[in-house]
mmCIF file of C-alpha atoms and ligand atoms in Angstrom:
data_model
loop_
_atom_site.group_PDB
_atom_site.id
_atom_site.type_symbol
_atom_site.label_atom_id
_atom_site.label_comp_id
_atom_site.label_asym_id
_atom_site.label_seq_id
_atom_site.Cartn_x
_atom_site.Cartn_y
_atom_site.Cartn_z
ATOM 1 C CA MET A 1 11.689 -11.448 -6.059
ATOM 2 C CA SER A 2 8.376 -11.273 -5.233
ATOM 3 C CA LEU A 3 6.103 -8.088 -5.682
ATOM 4 C CA ILE A 4 3.570 -7.964 -2.614
ATOM 5 C CA VAL A 5 0.921 -5.429 -2.698
ATOM 6 C CA ILE A 6 -0.507 -4.983 1.234
ATOM 7 C CA ALA A 7 -4.224 -2.758 0.643
ATOM 8 C CA GLY A 8 -6.553 -2.234 3.807
ATOM 9 C CA PRO A 9 -8.478 0.491 4.533
ATOM 10 C CA ALA A 10 -6.954 3.740 6.128
ATOM 11 C CA GLY A 11 -5.952 3.615 9.984
ATOM 12 C CA VAL A 12 -5.531 -0.313 9.572
ATOM 13 C CA GLY A 13 -1.420 0.279 9.719
ATOM 14 C CA LYS A 14 -0.487 -0.990 7.201
ATOM 15 C CA GLY A 15 1.903 2.367 7.076
ATOM 16 C CA SER A 16 3.205 0.498 10.322
ATOM 17 C CA LEU A 17 3.705 -3.017 9.488
ATOM 18 C CA VAL A 18 5.256 -1.586 6.084
ATOM 19 C CA SER A 19 7.410 -0.468 8.425
ATOM 20 C CA TRP A 20 8.193 -3.278 10.420
ATOM 21 C CA ILE A 21 8.612 -5.786 7.353
ATOM 22 C CA LEU A 22 11.667 -2.885 6.523
ATOM 23 C CA GLU A 23 13.328 -2.500 9.614
ATOM 24 C CA HIS A 24 13.447 -6.656 10.243
ATOM 25 C CA ASP A 25 14.068 -7.975 6.992
ATOM 26 C CA HIS A 26 16.155 -6.942 4.235
ATOM 27 C CA ARG A 27 15.024 -8.305 2.046
ATOM 28 C CA PHE A 28 11.778 -5.922 1.737
ATOM 29 C CA LEU A 29 12.209 -3.262 0.091
ATOM 30 C CA LEU A 30 9.179 0.018 -0.839
ATOM 31 C CA SER A 31 7.862 0.762 -3.285
ATOM 32 C CA VAL A 32 8.301 5.022 -3.449
ATOM 33 C CA SER A 33 5.298 6.269 -4.949
ATOM 34 C CA ALA A 34 4.147 9.302 -6.857
ATOM 35 C CA THR A 35 1.014 11.611 -6.328
ATOM 36 C CA THR A 36 -0.037 14.644 -6.264
ATOM 37 C CA ARG A 37 -0.650 15.405 -3.019
ATOM 38 C CA ALA A 38 1.540 17.834 -0.557
ATOM 39 C CA PRO A 39 3.277 16.764 2.062
ATOM 40 C CA ARG A 40 2.535 16.226 5.140
ATOM 41 C CA PRO A 41 5.384 16.946 7.874
ATOM 42 C CA GLY A 42 7.990 15.037 8.097
ATOM 43 C CA GLU A 43 7.643 13.584 5.195
ATOM 44 C CA ILE A 44 10.964 13.286 2.691
ATOM 45 C CA ASP A 45 10.709 13.354 -1.309
ATOM 46 C CA GLY A 46 12.018 10.457 -2.227
ATOM 47 C CA VAL A 47 11.406 8.332 0.613
ATOM 48 C CA HIS A 48 7.656 8.675 1.330
ATOM 49 C CA TYR A 49 6.529 9.820 -1.511
ATOM 50 C CA GLN A 50 7.440 11.269 -4.622
ATOM 51 C CA PHE A 51 5.746 14.627 -4.668
ATOM 52 C CA VAL A 52 5.417 15.562 -7.917
ATOM 53 C CA SER A 53 2.814 18.153 -10.042
ATOM 54 C CA LYS A 54 -0.515 17.017 -11.334
ATOM 55 C CA ALA A 55 1.338 18.159 -14.627
ATOM 56 C CA ASP A 56 4.178 15.690 -13.572
ATOM 57 C CA PHE A 57 1.512 12.696 -12.949
ATOM 58 C CA ASP A 58 -0.012 13.312 -16.325
ATOM 59 C CA SER A 59 2.970 12.991 -18.290
ATOM 60 C CA MET A 60 3.785 9.869 -16.464
ATOM 61 C CA ILE A 61 0.806 8.317 -17.427
ATOM 62 C CA THR A 62 1.756 9.320 -20.817
ATOM 63 C CA ASN A 63 4.729 7.915 -21.216
ATOM 64 C CA ASP A 64 4.024 4.528 -19.551
ATOM 65 C CA GLN A 65 5.337 5.026 -16.261
ATOM 66 C CA LEU A 66 3.261 4.170 -13.823
ATOM 67 C CA LEU A 67 1.980 0.185 -13.524
ATOM 68 C CA GLU A 68 -1.375 1.184 -12.266
ATOM 69 C CA TRP A 69 -2.118 4.557 -10.663
ATOM 70 C CA ALA A 70 -5.919 5.962 -8.853
ATOM 71 C CA VAL A 71 -7.260 8.823 -7.497
ATOM 72 C CA VAL A 72 -7.567 7.825 -4.035
ATOM 73 C CA HIS A 73 -10.105 9.278 -1.015
ATOM 74 C CA GLY A 74 -11.535 11.244 -4.311
ATOM 75 C CA THR A 75 -8.692 14.004 -4.568
ATOM 76 C CA HIS A 76 -5.222 12.905 -5.176
ATOM 77 C CA TYR A 77 -3.300 11.078 -7.754
ATOM 78 C CA TYR A 78 -0.885 7.946 -6.282
ATOM 79 C CA GLY A 79 0.486 5.905 -9.108
ATOM 80 C CA THR A 80 3.333 3.174 -8.838
ATOM 81 C CA LEU A 81 6.936 3.575 -10.985
ATOM 82 C CA ILE A 82 7.289 0.595 -13.000
ATOM 83 C CA SER A 83 10.938 2.016 -11.936
ATOM 84 C CA GLU A 84 10.307 1.039 -8.516
ATOM 85 C CA LEU A 85 9.776 -3.131 -9.604
ATOM 86 C CA ALA A 86 13.666 -2.089 -11.655
ATOM 87 C CA ARG A 87 14.953 -1.102 -8.270
ATOM 88 C CA ALA A 88 13.834 -4.279 -6.611
ATOM 89 C CA GLU A 89 15.129 -6.477 -9.295
ATOM 90 C CA ALA A 90 18.638 -5.177 -9.082
ATOM 91 C CA ASN A 91 18.787 -5.612 -5.518
ATOM 92 C CA ASP A 92 17.602 -8.804 -5.472
ATOM 93 C CA GLN A 93 14.503 -7.774 -2.449
ATOM 94 C CA HIS A 94 10.939 -8.105 -2.426
ATOM 95 C CA LEU A 95 8.993 -5.038 -4.033
ATOM 96 C CA LEU A 96 6.190 -3.676 -1.085
ATOM 97 C CA LEU A 97 3.959 -1.831 -2.687
ATOM 98 C CA GLU A 98 1.523 -0.392 0.031
ATOM 99 C CA ILE A 99 -1.288 0.924 -2.624
ATOM 100 C CA ASP A 100 -5.256 1.854 -2.494
ATOM 101 C CA LEU A 101 -8.089 -1.027 -3.683
ATOM 102 C CA GLN A 102 -7.804 0.610 -7.282
ATOM 103 C CA GLY A 103 -4.329 -0.265 -7.184
ATOM 104 C CA ALA A 104 -4.803 -3.422 -6.389
ATOM 105 C CA ARG A 105 -6.661 -4.786 -8.858
ATOM 106 C CA GLN A 106 -4.426 -3.115 -11.721
ATOM 107 C CA VAL A 107 -1.769 -4.846 -10.990
ATOM 108 C CA LYS A 108 -3.097 -8.725 -10.026
ATOM 109 C CA LYS A 109 -4.572 -7.056 -13.944
ATOM 110 C CA ARG A 110 -1.525 -7.028 -15.640
ATOM 111 C CA LEU A 111 1.426 -8.847 -12.971
ATOM 112 C CA PRO A 112 -1.088 -12.086 -11.539
ATOM 113 C CA GLU A 113 2.045 -14.124 -10.221
ATOM 114 C CA ALA A 114 1.965 -10.622 -7.620
ATOM 115 C CA ILE A 115 0.859 -11.595 -3.763
ATOM 116 C CA SER A 116 -1.880 -9.315 -2.541
ATOM 117 C CA ILE A 117 -2.255 -9.040 0.426
ATOM 118 C CA PHE A 118 -5.026 -7.294 2.598
ATOM 119 C CA VAL A 119 -5.331 -5.927 6.081
ATOM 120 C CA SER A 120 -8.383 -5.192 8.179
ATOM 121 C CA ALA A 121 -8.616 -4.296 12.014
ATOM 122 C CA PRO A 122 -9.922 -6.626 14.335
ATOM 123 C CA SER A 123 -13.331 -4.219 13.874
ATOM 124 C CA PHE A 124 -14.602 -1.327 12.047
ATOM 125 C CA GLU A 125 -15.099 0.282 15.377
ATOM 126 C CA ILE A 126 -10.843 -0.188 16.174
ATOM 127 C CA LEU A 127 -10.316 1.078 12.618
ATOM 128 C CA GLU A 128 -12.261 4.288 13.484
ATOM 129 C CA SER A 129 -11.002 5.509 16.404
ATOM 130 C CA ARG A 130 -7.618 4.289 14.991
ATOM 131 C CA LEU A 131 -7.710 6.550 12.467
ATOM 132 C CA ARG A 132 -9.569 8.969 15.027
ATOM 133 C CA ASN A 133 -6.709 8.952 16.993
ATOM 134 C CA ARG A 134 -3.949 9.730 14.627
ATOM 135 C CA GLU A 135 -5.117 13.012 13.632
ATOM 136 C CA THR A 136 -3.124 13.410 10.214
ATOM 137 C CA GLU A 137 -7.170 14.347 8.785
ATOM 138 C CA THR A 138 -9.619 16.440 9.315
ATOM 139 C CA ASP A 139 -13.309 15.020 9.739
ATOM 140 C CA ALA A 140 -14.700 15.373 6.706
ATOM 141 C CA GLU A 141 -11.615 13.232 5.327
ATOM 142 C CA ILE A 142 -11.937 10.720 8.469
ATOM 143 C CA GLN A 143 -15.446 10.455 6.993
ATOM 144 C CA THR A 144 -14.430 9.769 3.947
ATOM 145 C CA ARG A 145 -11.545 7.593 4.730
ATOM 146 C CA LEU A 146 -14.219 5.309 6.637
ATOM 147 C CA GLU A 147 -17.007 5.361 3.636
ATOM 148 C CA THR A 148 -14.043 4.228 1.107
ATOM 149 C CA ALA A 149 -12.633 1.769 3.653
ATOM 150 C CA LYS A 150 -16.301 0.171 4.306
ATOM 151 C CA ALA A 151 -16.290 -0.672 0.207
ATOM 152 C CA GLU A 152 -12.964 -1.859 0.678
ATOM 153 C CA LEU A 153 -13.949 -4.179 3.132
ATOM 154 C CA ALA A 154 -16.133 -5.952 1.257
ATOM 155 C CA ALA A 155 -13.434 -6.560 -1.632
ATOM 156 C CA ALA A 156 -11.198 -8.817 1.291
ATOM 157 C CA HIS A 157 -12.440 -11.880 -0.553
ATOM 158 C CA GLU A 158 -10.712 -11.039 -4.134
ATOM 159 C CA PHE A 159 -7.333 -10.999 -2.178
ATOM 160 C CA ASP A 160 -4.591 -14.136 -2.032
ATOM 161 C CA PHE A 161 -4.352 -13.597 1.949
ATOM 162 C CA ARG A 162 -6.198 -11.873 4.505
ATOM 163 C CA VAL A 163 -4.434 -11.123 7.556
ATOM 164 C CA ILE A 164 -6.058 -9.123 10.409
ATOM 165 C CA ASN A 165 -3.731 -6.844 12.514
ATOM 166 C CA ASP A 166 -4.560 -7.010 15.777
ATOM 167 C CA ASP A 167 -0.560 -7.462 16.843
ATOM 168 C CA LEU A 168 2.714 -5.727 14.841
ATOM 169 C CA ALA A 169 5.355 -8.147 15.335
ATOM 170 C CA LEU A 170 2.213 -10.742 14.343
ATOM 171 C CA THR A 171 0.513 -9.648 11.682
ATOM 172 C CA GLY A 172 3.986 -8.373 10.536
ATOM 173 C CA GLN A 173 6.157 -11.587 10.385
ATOM 174 C CA LYS A 174 2.910 -13.227 9.317
ATOM 175 C CA ILE A 175 3.068 -11.329 5.778
ATOM 176 C CA ILE A 176 7.506 -12.292 5.782
ATOM 177 C CA GLU A 177 6.191 -15.838 5.972
ATOM 178 C CA ILE A 178 2.974 -15.449 2.972
ATOM 179 C CA ALA A 179 5.736 -12.900 0.758
ATOM 180 C CA THR A 180 8.753 -15.505 1.620
ATOM 181 C CA HIS A 181 7.056 -18.898 1.122
ATOM 182 C CA GLN A 182 4.467 -17.953 -1.964
ATOM 183 C CA GLU A 183 7.867 -17.230 -3.544
ATOM 184 C CA ARG A 184 9.501 -21.397 -2.264
ATOM 185 C CA GLU A 185 6.306 -22.336 -3.267
ATOM 186 C CA THR A 186 7.118 -20.912 -7.547
HETATM 187 P P1 5GP B 201 -1.497 8.761 2.163
HETATM 188 O O1 5GP B 201 -1.910 9.987 1.337
HETATM 189 O O2 5GP B 201 -2.182 8.158 3.563
HETATM 190 O O3 5GP B 201 -0.130 8.578 2.093
HETATM 191 O O4 5GP B 201 -2.747 7.326 1.629
HETATM 192 C C1 5GP B 201 -3.743 7.780 0.846
HETATM 193 C C2 5GP B 201 -4.049 6.223 0.116
HETATM 194 O O5 5GP B 201 -2.739 5.889 -1.194
HETATM 195 C C3 5GP B 201 -3.757 5.268 1.000
HETATM 196 O O6 5GP B 201 -4.606 4.135 1.043
HETATM 197 C C4 5GP B 201 -2.391 3.763 0.422
HETATM 198 O O7 5GP B 201 -2.974 3.000 0.151
HETATM 199 C C5 5GP B 201 -3.125 4.577 -1.197
HETATM 200 N N1 5GP B 201 -1.755 5.196 -1.798
HETATM 201 C C6 5GP B 201 -0.191 5.243 -1.770
HETATM 202 N N2 5GP B 201 0.248 5.200 -3.119
HETATM 203 C C7 5GP B 201 -0.801 4.842 -3.816
HETATM 204 C C8 5GP B 201 -0.070 3.647 -5.195
HETATM 205 O O8 5GP B 201 1.376 4.002 -6.137
HETATM 206 N N3 5GP B 201 -0.909 3.630 -6.217
HETATM 207 C C9 5GP B 201 -2.599 3.542 -5.350
HETATM 208 N N4 5GP B 201 -3.734 3.068 -6.247
HETATM 209 N N5 5GP B 201 -2.499 3.699 -4.000
HETATM 210 C C10 5GP B 201 -1.416 4.446 -3.418
#
């Protein structure tokens, strides 16, 4: 079992990539994070996230239930549940963590054997237009995400691998190859 950390700026298509991988290769499992943000329309508790209160999140921190956690985009708390590792292990699957830069750094520190992959867009302009077109954020939220994106892009070199998401299937396949090839090597 490998632990694959996928990070990259908002709007780069991490969610679509992860969905593509899960659909095409059943050796992969998505780590369901805990978050204090409210569900968006269509999001299901326990499937997309574990939607929890701030008090619940605090107790997860206190009880050492989180592998990493961070305040993302300056508002809500997000964290990876350690129990997700056991779930992947029990199913003999590779665990995909779609988390932010702060979280990616914490995971690498705690589990250096994790494979970190940074996903970027072909250009900043493309990133901006994808972010505006998905219409899930307000203008102010888009602005925050673009600011965060700049900081994240500057940290791309910290990752074990970098991929440019110019084509969903090709990039998804590339991530699968990175994850499974690495496993053969170790
Ligand atoms: P969204 O609210 O749009 O679902 O996610 C916002 C950001 O939170 C994304 O960049 C995503 O990668 C990040 N995120 C989701 N789950 C986690 C987590 O468990 N830990 C950390 N550090 N970031 C997360």
